[in-house]
């Protein structure tokens, strides 16, 4: 009888060890990181390419994309702020979403992305914000926020990228970034 019980115990522990070996631990990216600040980053929508314009407006296609941006970030995602550089094309891209959320469009200096990153970390912890920039600043904004680039480059003719940077409240955890697309695919 004792031999049978020992055999059952051995079988039980063997089964338990087999099950334990099958359980996979979540990777840091899969594990809940707690509260995060989400920074959505887009390039301005399609602009008028007429030579000589110092501050080109959006084209009709760009206006349509600006409306698509308003729909791309779900209503249940509460935005706390909308940032734009001080150009007609970026402000006009930001405006439909800002208006739909009853938020002002706040200006930032594209030449000082570290200051923008510091402001976002300081003033908007655990909140969601949108930053509208340019083809030569959106990946650099990801860099300034300390996340690895989700794509190596964004072609000049691409207007449909929506980058999402997550900044964990726990500074020991890494910032992450993913690339999404919105609206009609760019040519």
Short mmCIF file of C-alpha atoms in Angstrom, two decimals:
data_model
loop_
_atom_site.label_atom_id
_atom_site.label_comp_id
_atom_site.label_asym_id
_atom_site.label_seq_id
_atom_site.Cartn_x
_atom_site.Cartn_y
_atom_site.Cartn_z
CA UNK A 1 0.00 0.00 0.00
CA UNK A 2 2.82 2.40 0.87
CA UNK A 3 4.57 1.54 -2.38
CA UNK A 4 1.38 2.41 -4.31
CA UNK A 5 1.06 5.78 -2.56
CA UNK A 6 4.69 6.63 -3.25
CA UNK A 7 4.14 5.73 -6.90
CA UNK A 8 1.08 8.01 -7.03
CA UNK A 9 2.97 10.84 -5.41
CA UNK A 10 5.84 10.41 -7.87
CA UNK A 11 3.36 10.35 -10.76
CA UNK A 12 1.61 13.44 -9.40
CA UNK A 13 4.87 15.41 -9.11
CA UNK A 14 5.99 14.23 -12.53
CA UNK A 15 2.73 15.46 -14.03
CA UNK A 16 3.02 18.73 -12.13
CA UNK A 17 6.56 19.31 -13.45
CA UNK A 18 5.43 18.56 -17.00
CA UNK A 19 2.61 21.08 -16.72
CA UNK A 20 4.94 23.68 -15.23
CA UNK A 21 7.33 23.24 -18.15
CA UNK A 22 4.46 23.89 -20.57
CA UNK A 23 3.47 27.18 -18.97
CA UNK A 24 5.05 30.07 -20.86
CA UNK A 25 5.95 33.23 -19.05
CA UNK A 26 4.74 36.44 -20.64
CA UNK A 27 7.43 38.54 -22.25
CA UNK A 28 7.80 42.12 -21.00
CA UNK A 29 5.88 43.39 -24.02
CA UNK A 30 3.03 40.96 -23.31
CA UNK A 31 2.91 41.61 -19.59
CA UNK A 32 0.77 44.42 -18.29
CA UNK A 33 3.06 47.40 -17.88
CA UNK A 34 0.64 49.40 -15.81
CA UNK A 35 -0.29 52.95 -16.68
CA UNK A 36 1.18 54.34 -19.88
CA UNK A 37 1.26 57.62 -21.73
CA UNK A 38 0.26 57.08 -25.36
CA UNK A 39 1.60 59.50 -27.92
CA UNK A 40 0.05 59.21 -31.38
CA UNK A 41 2.28 60.77 -34.04
CA UNK A 42 1.28 61.58 -37.62
CA UNK A 43 2.63 63.53 -40.50
CA UNK A 44 0.48 66.32 -41.90
CA UNK A 45 -1.91 65.19 -44.63
CA UNK A 46 -1.32 65.70 -48.37
CA UNK A 47 -0.22 69.26 -49.13
CA UNK A 48 -0.39 71.45 -52.21
CA UNK A 49 2.85 70.86 -54.10
CA UNK A 50 2.67 74.05 -56.20
CA UNK A 51 6.23 75.44 -56.40
CA UNK A 52 6.95 78.61 -54.47
CA UNK A 53 4.37 78.21 -51.70
CA UNK A 54 5.96 79.06 -48.36
CA UNK A 55 3.16 77.56 -46.26
CA UNK A 56 1.19 75.21 -48.51
CA UNK A 57 -2.37 74.29 -47.58
CA UNK A 58 -3.83 70.78 -47.71
CA UNK A 59 -5.19 69.44 -50.97
CA UNK A 60 -8.72 68.01 -51.17
CA UNK A 61 -7.14 64.58 -50.61
CA UNK A 62 -5.37 66.01 -47.54
CA UNK A 63 -8.64 67.42 -46.19
CA UNK A 64 -10.17 63.95 -46.54
CA UNK A 65 -7.21 62.42 -44.70
CA UNK A 66 -7.54 64.97 -41.88
CA UNK A 67 -11.16 63.84 -41.46
CA UNK A 68 -9.97 60.20 -41.50
CA UNK A 69 -7.54 61.01 -38.68
CA UNK A 70 -10.47 62.17 -36.58
CA UNK A 71 -11.99 58.71 -37.05
CA UNK A 72 -8.71 56.76 -36.71
CA UNK A 73 -8.33 57.32 -32.99
CA UNK A 74 -11.39 55.70 -31.40
CA UNK A 75 -13.80 57.87 -29.45
CA UNK A 76 -13.23 55.77 -26.33
CA UNK A 77 -9.55 56.79 -26.45
CA UNK A 78 -9.70 59.96 -24.41
CA UNK A 79 -7.25 62.52 -25.77
CA UNK A 80 -5.86 65.13 -23.39
CA UNK A 81 -4.01 67.26 -25.94
CA UNK A 82 -3.40 67.82 -29.64
CA UNK A 83 -0.03 69.27 -30.70
CA UNK A 84 0.97 70.71 -34.07
CA UNK A 85 3.82 72.66 -35.56
CA UNK A 86 2.92 76.17 -36.65
CA UNK A 87 2.21 75.51 -40.32
CA UNK A 88 -1.11 75.57 -42.13
CA UNK A 89 -0.79 71.94 -43.24
CA UNK A 90 -0.16 70.55 -39.73
CA UNK A 91 -2.75 72.72 -37.99
CA UNK A 92 -5.35 71.84 -40.64
CA UNK A 93 -4.54 68.13 -40.26
CA UNK A 94 -5.00 68.35 -36.48
CA UNK A 95 -8.12 70.54 -36.50
CA UNK A 96 -10.92 68.01 -37.25
CA UNK A 97 -9.80 65.68 -34.44
CA UNK A 98 -9.19 68.57 -32.04
CA UNK A 99 -12.64 70.02 -32.82
CA UNK A 100 -14.34 66.63 -32.41
CA UNK A 101 -12.74 66.30 -28.95
CA UNK A 102 -13.23 69.98 -28.01
CA UNK A 103 -9.48 70.50 -27.61
CA UNK A 104 -7.30 73.41 -28.71
CA UNK A 105 -4.42 72.77 -31.09
CA UNK A 106 -1.26 73.44 -29.07
CA UNK A 107 1.85 74.53 -30.95
CA UNK A 108 5.32 73.08 -30.55
CA UNK A 109 8.68 73.78 -32.17
CA UNK A 110 9.74 71.01 -34.59
CA UNK A 111 13.37 72.04 -34.15
CA UNK A 112 13.25 71.22 -30.42
CA UNK A 113 11.80 67.71 -30.16
CA UNK A 114 13.58 66.96 -26.86
CA UNK A 115 11.61 69.85 -25.30
CA UNK A 116 8.36 68.42 -26.69
CA UNK A 117 9.23 64.97 -25.32
CA UNK A 118 10.02 66.42 -21.90
CA UNK A 119 6.74 68.36 -21.91
CA UNK A 120 4.72 65.26 -22.84
CA UNK A 121 6.36 63.20 -20.09
CA UNK A 122 5.97 65.97 -17.51
CA UNK A 123 2.50 67.36 -18.30
CA UNK A 124 0.63 64.32 -19.67
CA UNK A 125 1.55 61.24 -17.62
CA UNK A 126 -0.79 58.28 -18.17
CA UNK A 127 -2.74 60.25 -20.78
CA UNK A 128 -3.17 60.15 -24.56
CA UNK A 129 -1.93 62.90 -26.87
CA UNK A 130 -1.65 63.50 -30.61
CA UNK A 131 1.38 65.11 -32.25
CA UNK A 132 1.16 66.27 -35.86
CA UNK A 133 4.50 66.86 -37.55
CA UNK A 134 6.34 66.47 -40.83
CA UNK A 135 7.96 63.69 -42.84
CA UNK A 136 11.34 64.62 -41.39
CA UNK A 137 10.16 64.89 -37.76
CA UNK A 138 7.78 62.05 -36.93
CA UNK A 139 10.42 59.33 -36.57
CA UNK A 140 12.65 61.85 -34.81
CA UNK A 141 9.79 62.44 -32.34
CA UNK A 142 9.74 58.69 -31.65
CA UNK A 143 13.52 58.92 -31.04
CA UNK A 144 13.09 61.90 -28.69
CA UNK A 145 10.55 59.90 -26.67
CA UNK A 146 13.12 57.13 -26.27
CA UNK A 147 11.37 54.39 -28.24
CA UNK A 148 12.90 52.37 -31.05
CA UNK A 149 11.66 53.36 -34.49
CA UNK A 150 8.80 51.10 -35.61
CA UNK A 151 9.85 51.53 -39.26
CA UNK A 152 13.31 52.47 -40.58
CA UNK A 153 12.09 55.38 -42.71
CA UNK A 154 8.95 57.04 -43.98
CA UNK A 155 9.00 57.96 -47.67
CA UNK A 156 8.21 61.52 -48.61
CA UNK A 157 5.09 60.38 -50.48
CA UNK A 158 3.68 58.49 -47.45
CA UNK A 159 1.01 60.35 -45.52
CA UNK A 160 -0.87 57.45 -43.93
CA UNK A 161 1.38 56.45 -41.02
CA UNK A 162 -0.06 56.66 -37.50
CA UNK A 163 2.72 55.93 -35.03
CA UNK A 164 1.84 54.99 -31.47
CA UNK A 165 4.46 55.41 -28.75
CA UNK A 166 3.81 53.96 -25.30
CA UNK A 167 5.68 55.46 -22.38
CA UNK A 168 5.26 53.29 -19.26
CA UNK A 169 4.79 55.16 -15.99
CA UNK A 170 7.51 52.90 -14.58
CA UNK A 171 10.66 54.54 -15.97
CA UNK A 172 12.49 51.22 -15.62
CA UNK A 173 10.35 49.80 -18.43
CA UNK A 174 11.24 50.63 -22.05
CA UNK A 175 9.22 52.90 -24.31
CA UNK A 176 7.76 51.09 -27.32
CA UNK A 177 6.42 52.18 -30.68
CA UNK A 178 4.25 50.59 -33.35
CA UNK A 179 3.26 51.79 -36.80
CA UNK A 180 -0.33 51.74 -38.01
CA UNK A 181 -1.89 53.15 -41.16
CA UNK A 182 -5.04 55.26 -41.43
CA UNK A 183 -7.24 56.57 -44.19
CA UNK A 184 -6.60 55.71 -47.82
CA UNK A 185 -3.18 54.14 -48.39
CA UNK A 186 -0.62 56.60 -49.72
CA UNK A 187 0.62 56.12 -53.26
#
